[in-house]
XYZ file of C-alpha atoms in Angstrom:
670
model
C 0.359 -0.182 -0.053
C 1.167 3.700 -0.985
C 0.513 6.597 1.388
C 1.378 10.161 0.968
C 3.256 11.112 4.226
C 4.198 14.715 3.494
C 3.859 17.487 1.425
C 7.602 17.214 0.840
C 10.108 14.723 0.463
C 10.410 11.989 3.008
C 13.668 11.340 5.060
C 13.106 8.880 7.548
C 10.957 5.788 8.250
C 10.704 3.886 11.568
C 8.411 0.509 12.429
C 7.203 -0.052 15.683
C 9.137 -3.674 16.682
C 6.462 -4.550 19.368
C 3.343 -4.335 17.208
C 4.549 -4.274 13.484
C 1.377 -2.113 13.224
C 2.664 1.378 14.421
C 4.875 3.502 11.374
C 6.671 6.794 11.924
C 8.402 8.891 8.959
C 10.009 12.312 9.019
C 9.688 14.653 6.516
C 12.031 17.528 4.876
C 9.093 19.538 6.182
C 10.035 19.034 9.548
C 7.567 17.154 10.681
C 7.188 13.672 12.427
C 3.755 11.833 11.731
C 3.010 8.354 12.961
C 0.561 6.408 11.092
C -1.048 2.778 11.139
C 0.214 0.375 9.195
C -2.291 -0.532 5.963
C -4.655 2.553 7.067
C -4.285 5.942 4.754
C -5.020 8.893 7.130
C -2.366 10.121 9.569
C -2.742 9.677 13.165
C -0.941 12.355 14.520
C 1.688 14.617 13.701
C 4.624 16.047 15.707
C 6.015 19.259 14.795
C 9.027 21.799 16.837
C 12.018 20.334 14.502
C 13.059 23.649 12.475
C 15.437 21.422 9.795
C 14.621 18.151 8.277
C 14.364 14.817 10.309
C 16.822 12.792 9.617
C 16.633 9.796 12.190
C 13.660 8.203 14.101
C 13.082 5.421 16.848
C 10.051 4.150 18.847
C 11.238 2.489 21.958
C 10.123 -0.939 22.805
C 6.638 -0.296 24.677
C 5.635 2.003 21.934
C 5.273 5.004 23.994
C 8.136 7.054 23.206
C 9.614 8.327 19.928
C 12.732 10.354 19.383
C 13.539 12.127 16.279
C 17.303 13.601 15.454
C 17.412 16.506 12.708
C 19.216 17.749 10.561
C 20.804 21.278 12.980
C 21.675 18.085 15.418
C 18.659 18.611 17.824
C 16.828 15.722 19.335
C 12.876 15.662 20.817
C 11.350 13.127 22.400
C 7.338 12.766 22.692
C 4.993 10.850 24.562
C 2.847 9.302 22.059
C 0.298 8.874 24.871
C 0.225 11.526 26.282
C 0.533 13.433 22.835
C 3.007 16.020 24.084
C 6.946 17.006 23.830
C 8.490 14.971 26.578
C 12.227 16.029 25.845
C 14.682 18.568 24.083
C 18.029 17.576 23.740
C 20.884 19.725 22.530
C 24.661 19.017 22.120
C 25.289 17.193 18.681
C 26.574 19.874 16.308
C 25.511 18.144 13.117
C 23.103 16.094 11.405
C 21.608 13.095 13.935
C 22.344 9.841 11.629
C 21.424 7.494 14.194
C 19.301 6.346 17.145
C 18.396 3.952 19.799
C 16.283 3.604 22.992
C 17.640 1.433 25.879
C 15.581 -1.845 26.319
C 14.824 -0.889 29.457
C 16.610 2.044 30.956
C 15.601 5.695 30.455
C 18.635 6.597 27.996
C 18.642 7.420 24.081
C 22.392 6.868 22.458
C 22.557 9.320 19.031
C 24.945 9.192 16.334
C 25.713 12.362 14.440
C 27.347 13.205 11.091
C 29.959 14.446 13.640
C 31.143 11.169 14.424
C 30.244 11.488 18.303
C 28.033 8.870 20.170
C 26.084 10.230 22.658
C 24.033 8.620 25.304
C 21.073 10.938 26.993
C 19.251 10.342 30.108
C 15.937 11.171 29.240
C 14.452 12.151 32.657
C 17.423 14.611 33.439
C 17.133 15.919 29.677
C 21.590 15.558 29.987
C 24.057 13.943 27.888
C 25.732 11.505 30.423
C 29.074 9.936 28.196
C 30.026 10.975 24.743
C 31.516 7.981 23.058
C 34.177 9.285 20.883
C 36.655 7.347 17.658
C 34.627 7.004 14.455
C 36.547 9.297 12.241
C 33.281 9.479 9.812
C 29.145 9.838 10.509
C 27.424 6.975 12.898
C 24.648 5.416 10.792
C 23.555 2.696 12.888
C 23.272 2.171 16.672
C 22.069 -0.747 18.867
C 21.665 -1.707 22.153
C 22.693 -5.158 23.252
C 19.495 -7.578 24.642
C 20.668 -7.215 28.054
C 21.531 -3.244 27.970
C 25.269 -3.483 28.345
C 26.734 -3.005 24.829
C 26.138 -0.789 22.708
C 27.090 -1.503 18.998
C 27.925 1.449 16.352
C 28.528 1.378 12.346
C 30.014 4.370 10.750
C 30.774 5.560 7.230
C 34.977 4.586 7.947
C 33.760 1.316 7.150
C 34.109 -0.359 11.095
C 31.730 -1.358 13.504
C 32.663 -1.075 16.975
C 31.571 -2.118 20.510
C 31.058 -0.220 23.397
C 30.435 -0.976 26.993
C 28.052 1.349 28.791
C 28.934 0.010 32.119
C 33.342 0.760 32.047
C 32.371 3.598 29.352
C 34.776 2.197 26.697
C 35.288 0.741 23.309
C 35.330 -2.857 23.708
C 36.261 -3.908 20.423
C 36.479 -2.461 16.483
C 35.642 -5.002 14.127
C 37.123 -4.322 10.829
C 36.704 -5.992 7.377
C 34.005 -3.720 5.773
C 35.189 -2.205 2.465
C 32.617 0.350 2.244
C 30.188 2.182 4.575
C 28.393 0.393 7.186
C 24.766 1.141 7.048
C 23.428 -1.455 9.371
C 24.061 -3.617 12.489
C 21.967 -6.204 14.515
C 22.341 -8.209 17.553
C 21.600 -11.539 17.702
C 17.909 -11.663 20.416
C 20.103 -14.541 22.385
C 23.771 -15.238 21.229
C 26.564 -13.481 21.243
C 26.064 -12.556 17.804
C 26.204 -9.550 15.636
C 25.513 -8.794 12.242
C 26.370 -6.029 9.906
C 25.182 -5.136 6.542
C 27.047 -2.644 4.206
C 27.413 -0.489 0.678
C 30.449 -3.086 -0.386
C 27.229 -5.545 -1.019
C 28.294 -8.281 2.325
C 26.751 -9.002 5.339
C 29.210 -9.885 8.063
C 28.563 -11.902 11.185
C 30.722 -11.252 14.422
C 31.384 -13.300 17.327
C 30.898 -11.367 20.490
C 33.132 -13.899 22.363
C 35.830 -14.161 20.507
C 35.838 -11.045 18.662
C 36.416 -12.582 15.615
C 34.273 -12.913 11.878
C 32.346 -15.938 11.939
C 31.520 -15.676 8.264
C 30.642 -13.169 5.422
C 28.110 -13.233 2.639
C 29.668 -11.263 -0.609
C 27.148 -12.446 -3.402
C 24.778 -9.794 -3.358
C 24.650 -7.152 -6.107
C 23.154 -3.868 -4.540
C 24.455 -2.620 -0.951
C 22.309 -3.980 2.233
C 20.007 -1.406 3.357
C 18.510 -3.285 6.300
C 18.693 -6.591 8.440
C 16.847 -8.417 11.100
C 16.976 -11.657 12.871
C 14.073 -13.838 13.124
C 13.202 -13.683 16.746
C 13.882 -16.989 17.493
C 17.587 -16.394 16.085
C 17.048 -18.919 13.496
C 18.177 -16.712 10.537
C 18.497 -13.381 9.299
C 16.328 -11.298 7.409
C 18.499 -8.807 4.687
C 17.091 -5.838 2.900
C 17.921 -5.588 -0.598
C 17.458 -2.793 -3.556
C 14.662 -5.487 -5.208
C 14.838 -8.569 -2.959
C 14.596 -10.216 0.857
C 17.182 -13.086 1.494
C 16.864 -15.275 4.433
C 20.609 -16.097 5.461
C 22.153 -18.278 7.416
C 26.092 -18.010 9.149
C 27.598 -21.259 10.159
C 28.088 -22.140 7.519
C 27.136 -18.830 5.803
C 24.291 -19.680 3.312
C 21.236 -18.714 1.606
C 17.846 -20.190 2.307
C 15.852 -18.105 0.646
C 15.464 -15.330 -1.818
C 11.684 -13.281 -2.316
C 11.664 -10.857 -4.865
C 10.413 -7.670 -3.277
C 10.106 -4.205 -5.831
C 10.244 -2.500 -2.639
C 13.062 0.174 -3.474
C 14.715 1.768 -0.384
C 13.191 -0.426 2.093
C 14.269 1.287 5.087
C 12.896 -0.583 8.184
C 11.380 -4.549 9.076
C 9.578 -5.755 11.522
C 7.806 -9.199 12.050
C 4.635 -9.814 13.805
C 1.870 -12.811 13.153
C 4.761 -14.550 11.724
C 4.441 -11.876 8.704
C 7.400 -9.566 7.980
C 6.462 -6.010 7.515
C 8.996 -3.527 5.223
C 8.645 -0.215 4.797
C 10.488 2.096 1.662
C 9.773 5.419 0.263
C 10.582 7.660 -2.958
C 10.085 11.366 -2.799
C 6.990 11.986 -0.697
C 5.370 8.388 -0.907
C 5.951 5.708 1.748
C 5.066 2.229 0.492
C 4.314 -0.786 3.048
C 5.176 -4.599 2.144
C 3.815 -7.690 3.737
C 5.946 -10.612 3.565
C 4.251 -14.164 4.740
C 6.889 -16.236 6.806
C 5.186 -19.042 6.391
C 6.408 -19.712 2.921
C 9.655 -18.593 3.225
C 12.502 -21.221 4.047
C 14.134 -20.921 7.234
C 17.035 -23.222 7.641
C 17.266 -27.215 6.273
C 16.811 -26.254 2.376
C 19.540 -26.327 -0.073
C 21.605 -24.155 -0.197
C 21.796 -21.426 -2.931
C 24.943 -21.495 -3.786
C 26.964 -20.013 -1.119
C 28.852 -22.839 0.504
C 32.065 -23.416 -1.021
C 32.900 -27.115 -3.156
C 35.739 -27.669 -0.558
C 34.068 -27.008 2.611
C 31.063 -29.723 4.049
C 28.196 -28.936 4.639
C 27.863 -28.641 8.525
C 24.668 -29.733 9.935
C 22.058 -27.476 11.447
C 22.165 -26.585 15.117
C 19.766 -28.484 17.059
C 17.485 -26.582 18.827
C 18.000 -25.703 22.386
C 21.931 -25.581 21.646
C 24.367 -23.042 21.299
C 27.448 -22.541 19.830
C 28.465 -19.610 21.759
C 27.508 -18.021 25.025
C 23.878 -16.520 25.393
C 23.100 -12.800 27.123
C 23.012 -13.380 30.507
C 22.486 -10.305 33.124
C 24.924 -10.832 35.931
C 23.951 -8.828 39.502
C 27.014 -6.619 39.566
C 27.342 -3.069 39.922
C 28.058 -1.047 37.300
C 31.633 0.438 37.163
C 32.838 4.271 37.275
C 33.819 5.125 33.516
C 37.001 5.519 32.650
C 39.475 8.270 31.746
C 39.257 7.631 27.800
C 35.430 8.930 27.643
C 35.089 12.206 27.627
C 32.553 13.549 30.029
C 30.428 16.604 28.885
C 30.992 20.223 30.122
C 28.758 21.476 33.039
C 27.173 23.556 30.145
C 26.186 20.061 28.771
C 24.789 18.695 31.212
C 22.698 21.133 33.026
C 18.901 21.423 32.641
C 17.536 23.414 29.702
C 17.757 27.093 29.874
C 14.650 29.313 29.275
C 15.138 29.006 25.097
C 14.922 25.645 25.919
C 12.037 25.710 27.246
C 10.610 28.054 25.374
C 11.616 25.349 22.177
C 9.870 22.619 23.821
C 6.741 24.891 23.954
C 6.997 25.754 20.490
C 6.896 22.095 19.741
C 3.205 20.181 19.307
C 1.719 16.833 18.758
C -1.377 17.468 16.399
C -3.999 14.592 16.288
C -5.375 14.591 13.165
C -7.346 11.330 13.391
C -8.926 10.895 16.726
C -10.646 7.434 16.186
C -7.287 5.898 15.136
C -5.424 8.002 18.096
C -8.051 6.572 20.693
C -7.855 3.129 19.449
C -4.337 3.006 19.221
C -2.862 5.137 22.139
C -5.227 4.445 24.912
C -4.309 6.276 28.506
C -2.110 4.023 30.170
C -4.272 2.804 33.001
C -6.250 1.276 30.629
C -6.983 -2.647 30.974
C -5.619 -2.713 27.707
C -3.444 -0.961 24.920
C -3.399 -1.408 21.377
C -1.884 -1.849 18.819
C -2.295 -5.391 20.774
C 0.176 -7.391 21.050
C -1.964 -10.132 19.090
C -2.617 -8.324 15.859
C -4.829 -10.224 13.266
C -2.902 -11.057 10.412
C -2.550 -8.960 6.910
C -4.493 -10.283 4.235
C -2.634 -12.775 2.116
C -1.333 -11.250 -1.211
C -2.804 -12.725 -4.359
C -1.125 -15.823 -5.578
C 0.295 -14.603 -8.662
C 2.792 -11.809 -6.766
C 6.191 -12.293 -6.537
C 5.974 -12.930 -2.243
C 4.050 -16.109 -2.473
C 6.407 -17.752 -5.442
C 8.124 -19.475 -2.394
C 5.799 -21.597 -0.129
C 7.890 -23.394 2.168
C 7.457 -27.308 3.007
C 6.239 -28.358 5.955
C 7.138 -31.083 7.568
C 4.718 -33.967 7.966
C 2.791 -33.668 11.584
C 2.042 -37.659 11.401
C 5.307 -38.598 11.536
C 5.199 -39.791 15.129
C 1.973 -41.684 14.712
C 3.472 -43.701 11.797
C 6.332 -45.002 14.168
C 5.622 -48.637 14.586
C 5.577 -48.374 18.838
C 7.258 -51.494 20.700
C 4.226 -54.423 21.738
C 5.110 -53.936 25.429
C 4.103 -50.653 25.056
C 0.835 -50.726 23.332
C 0.207 -53.993 25.311
C 0.194 -51.838 28.731
C -1.724 -48.937 27.213
C -4.601 -51.511 26.805
C -4.537 -52.547 29.603
C -5.053 -48.916 31.280
C -8.001 -48.438 28.846
C -9.816 -51.938 30.327
C -8.952 -51.134 34.008
C -10.551 -47.399 33.488
C -13.425 -49.095 31.131
C -14.180 -51.957 34.048
C -13.792 -49.624 36.836
C -16.380 -47.408 35.140
C -18.711 -50.428 33.997
C -18.579 -51.662 37.404
C -19.211 -48.775 40.090
C -22.350 -48.853 41.132
C -24.957 -45.987 40.189
C -28.795 -45.733 40.983
C -29.307 -43.009 38.199
C -30.468 -45.195 35.331
C -28.002 -45.449 32.147
C -28.839 -45.109 28.830
C -27.890 -48.298 26.953
C -24.283 -48.455 25.840
C -25.350 -49.058 22.784
C -26.836 -45.726 21.989
C -25.116 -43.387 19.320
C -26.801 -40.250 20.234
C -24.205 -37.914 22.225
C -25.362 -36.675 25.383
C -24.288 -33.149 26.967
C -21.481 -34.032 29.364
C -21.758 -32.095 32.802
C -18.051 -31.370 33.988
C -17.249 -29.750 37.553
C -15.830 -26.173 37.182
C -13.022 -27.220 39.263
C -11.476 -31.184 38.560
C -10.810 -32.030 42.195
C -6.308 -33.081 42.109
C -7.510 -36.587 43.691
C -10.687 -38.896 42.656
C -11.976 -42.062 42.234
C -13.200 -42.097 38.527
C -12.429 -40.563 35.175
C -13.904 -36.977 34.723
C -16.578 -37.176 31.929
C -14.631 -40.705 30.489
C -18.213 -41.876 28.735
C -18.013 -45.615 27.377
C -20.019 -45.070 24.118
C -17.301 -43.142 23.103
C -14.783 -46.053 22.799
C -17.580 -48.966 21.958
C -18.951 -49.018 18.518
C -22.988 -48.254 17.856
C -24.876 -51.085 17.809
C -28.600 -50.878 16.070
C -30.332 -53.827 17.862
C -30.035 -52.302 21.955
C -30.672 -55.427 23.150
C -27.054 -56.854 21.857
C -24.961 -55.615 24.481
C -22.593 -57.945 23.976
C -19.748 -57.333 21.936
C -16.765 -59.803 20.077
C -13.695 -59.168 21.612
C -12.084 -58.230 18.325
C -14.771 -55.426 17.681
C -13.831 -54.479 20.958
C -10.121 -54.417 20.938
C -10.320 -52.726 17.709
C -12.499 -49.754 18.554
C -9.909 -49.430 21.744
C -6.886 -49.284 19.324
C -8.275 -46.638 16.896
C -7.488 -43.927 19.917
C -4.027 -45.493 20.905
C -1.764 -43.815 18.469
C -3.205 -40.547 19.006
C -2.937 -41.253 22.854
C 0.902 -42.347 22.475
C 1.952 -39.039 20.271
C -0.306 -36.974 23.011
C 2.239 -38.929 25.980
C 5.402 -38.871 23.923
C 5.080 -35.084 23.459
C 4.814 -34.397 27.256
C 7.658 -36.422 28.012
C 9.604 -34.896 25.204
C 8.804 -31.374 26.497
C 9.905 -32.702 30.350
C 12.846 -33.877 28.884
C 13.773 -31.013 27.019
C 13.394 -28.973 30.399
C 15.105 -31.352 32.024
C 18.146 -30.691 29.757
C 17.743 -26.904 29.779
C 17.827 -26.896 33.755
C 21.349 -29.371 33.977
C 23.305 -26.909 32.082
C 24.724 -23.894 33.532
C 24.794 -22.088 36.787
C 21.653 -21.410 38.249
C 21.640 -17.726 37.279
C 21.851 -18.287 33.580
C 18.953 -21.288 34.122
C 16.695 -18.631 35.107
C 17.112 -16.325 32.820
C 17.556 -16.397 28.521
C 16.239 -18.734 26.485
C 17.687 -21.143 25.188
C 19.447 -21.592 28.788
C 16.485 -20.321 31.031
C 14.111 -23.779 32.321
C 11.340 -21.917 33.235
C 11.438 -19.553 30.155
C 11.828 -22.945 27.840
C 8.797 -24.256 29.625
C 6.499 -21.707 29.223
C 7.803 -21.316 25.305
C 6.595 -25.017 25.086
C 3.151 -23.420 26.077
C 2.062 -26.405 27.768
C 0.755 -25.430 31.203
C 1.222 -28.976 32.984
C 5.077 -28.498 32.119
C 5.144 -25.224 34.043
C 3.094 -26.314 37.401
C 5.931 -29.664 37.256
C 8.622 -27.386 37.266
C 7.390 -24.740 39.758
C 6.375 -27.759 42.022
C 10.722 -28.135 42.013
C 11.311 -24.530 42.491
C 8.788 -23.933 45.132
C 10.471 -26.221 47.434
C 13.651 -24.335 47.329
C 13.189 -20.362 48.229
C 16.455 -19.715 47.457
C 16.168 -20.671 43.635
C 13.849 -17.548 43.140
C 15.068 -14.512 41.771
C 13.350 -11.267 40.456
C 14.183 -12.655 36.767
C 12.302 -15.682 37.488
C 9.519 -13.520 38.984
C 8.568 -11.938 35.637
C 8.558 -15.145 33.635
C 6.620 -16.460 36.290
C 4.037 -14.562 37.018
C 1.705 -14.412 33.451
C 2.124 -18.462 34.191
C 0.888 -17.529 37.388
C -1.980 -15.972 36.462
C -3.354 -18.448 34.042
C -3.178 -21.354 36.597
C -5.190 -19.729 39.289
C -7.925 -19.341 36.699
C -7.628 -23.124 35.871
C -10.191 -25.667 35.898
C -7.348 -28.040 37.622
C -7.498 -27.732 41.275
C -3.728 -28.878 41.265
C -2.755 -26.047 39.409
C -4.804 -23.761 41.367
C -2.998 -24.957 44.448
C 1.027 -24.671 42.600
C -0.153 -21.145 41.197
C -0.861 -20.024 45.335
C 1.880 -21.543 46.564
C 4.276 -19.759 43.726
C 2.647 -16.613 44.517
C 2.726 -16.677 48.376
C 6.338 -16.922 47.779
C 6.975 -14.188 45.368
C 4.825 -11.857 47.636
C 6.597 -12.581 51.393
C 10.389 -12.403 49.180
C 10.052 -9.709 46.373
C 6.776 -7.449 47.501
C 8.588 -5.159 50.065
C 11.563 -4.941 47.630
C 9.856 -4.017 44.441
C 7.775 -1.237 46.444
C 10.889 0.092 47.721
C 12.992 0.849 44.565
C 9.859 2.388 42.511
C 9.486 4.826 45.727
C 13.206 5.447 46.030
C 14.055 8.530 43.811
C 15.945 8.318 40.297
C 19.934 7.771 40.412
C 22.736 10.188 38.939
C 24.468 9.273 36.008
C 24.314 5.356 34.372
C 24.006 2.574 36.558
C 22.855 0.377 34.162
C 22.229 -2.657 36.955
C 19.783 0.019 38.871
C 17.930 0.203 35.453
C 17.565 -3.064 34.926
C 15.991 -3.771 38.370
C 13.709 -1.179 38.388
C 12.557 -2.489 35.039
C 11.770 -5.841 36.454
C 10.045 -4.188 39.658
C 7.711 -2.135 37.273
C 7.102 -5.397 35.309
C 6.430 -7.417 38.415
C 4.285 -4.620 40.131
C 1.931 -4.529 36.866
C 1.401 -8.085 36.342
C 0.766 -8.581 40.538
C -1.750 -5.597 40.462
C -3.609 -7.983 37.612
C -3.376 -11.133 39.667
C -4.819 -8.942 42.593
C -8.072 -8.334 40.727
C -7.969 -12.526 40.230
C -7.249 -12.994 43.830
C -10.261 -10.474 45.389
C -12.488 -12.051 43.209
C -12.078 -15.888 44.417
C -11.223 -15.022 48.180
C -14.953 -15.544 48.522
C -14.558 -18.801 47.574
C -15.167 -21.633 50.938
C -12.836 -24.416 51.456
C -8.958 -24.700 51.396
C -9.147 -22.596 48.300
C -10.948 -19.866 49.500
C -8.801 -19.867 52.691
C -5.613 -19.645 50.192
C -6.702 -16.742 48.313
C -7.941 -14.443 51.587
C -4.342 -15.200 52.534
C -3.279 -13.921 49.223
C -5.220 -10.795 49.193
C -4.442 -10.084 52.688
C -0.627 -9.775 51.379
C -1.546 -8.020 48.079
C -3.122 -5.003 50.250
C -0.034 -2.714 50.287
C -1.123 -2.884 46.278
C -4.016 -1.447 46.959
């Protein structure tokens, strides 16, 4: 879809990475316009800059946007409040790149003046200046753990900066042209960079060396984006989207997309959204990733003949370290970082205040604005996390030319099962049936041969211990009989009917066994801190990713027995799962959820409230910012859970007693 975004030429674009639906455009008319992808009308127009917009970035929550101009000024707007938040002055030339810290209130900016500055948005001041590049800084990216900053520049280099130590960690050389873009792998210590020299390079951040280099392209690399699970890298070129692997270097797929100056990529609902611009027009493109080959396919000629094909890395394992979050405090910045003068760090002058008053956020489409930017205290906020996918493209479009071959889902079913396992399963089913048939019941039952489906009345809460199957009907397992007087069945027919569900039952049990094996394998690797945080080395996170509450319950029953295993990191992962457990129909799930929630409230609620009430720190303290971010997340999740606890505290019996105790512990949240 094409829209006319500005009255003059468009100079920059950015997509919101959380929803994939929020688009911001900057133009030579000095305005920043906010759009919803696939809608023709502008939602909001932000004014205040007096020179063309050169760079844009939206924060992770899609609540703030920062824009840098040709004059070197930077403005931060609050999209939900529809107002200017900060004006940051200090650069002497064009702002070429911007990025928000993943959880701290910091913004990094790179300029044509070769400097990189780290700004504290709350205090309106520049905290550090990182100097090392000799030409314009074209791209900045914070690492997923928020401790490093990667910069790409026209001087053909990629530099990695340690924010806590305030110094450069390493300079990656190898590109022969200006480097346009850098991107961190979401899990591993891996960095990708794309350049005007038409190459994509992958760098190992543990050994500080090149992993591989892809050199076959005919046009410069305009943008790159890792798949959310880290299995591949998407690269945007002038006329195509290419899907790469790096060990060894290979091209999994090529999708022809005539998007021209593609400026940014985002992934949502298994769709890749790309945006490009030409003069005053902005175009959006959608690629269905279910039709794109991401791994395991025949490489497109990027592997050299004299090198064997290395098999793909098994899921759940990693060739290099993953990002962790150690609890060490930030060290004092070293002398090689140039501290800013007092004039650069001081609060804005009256001239700056007047500048902010002249900045406006003009809401041009109130309906879309209310839909996308609801107040922060609303129950839900759009763009929603689970947006409806964009309509599929017509079959004759180039995007649809590639369709990934999906593996058969019936592979496990076709695998012959051992005879002993089959016998055990049949005996178990027969035991259940005999127990059900022999149990005395004063209520007159319909003939077991009846084929008429009957409505099942199952209890709202299934007890943890029960003497009979819940909702199990014999007629589900036995064939229908035309003559109701014929109640005796031939053994072969009964066995044949029972065997029909055997394969399905074995697949379910095998899947559960595999899931528990996966969690056990992750649990047994690394130290407990690593186990509790990053996927795939995080056993709790891997259990959540499996999307099976029974596996989460099994794991929590272990963790609940040892309170010392609980960390603040773990709370942020577990609390959304506890919310599901408390609303489960299974009594055992509710009991586990209550036990875990009680441990969290006793150990962490006082800490969370103290940290949230503390005044902001001075300078850069990444560890404190990280802790503050986690506490805010936990507090928000606990507020959601408190409503459930309050509603269930009126129940009678053991459940009601547990919920009333939790309600008292959560009184401080009210």
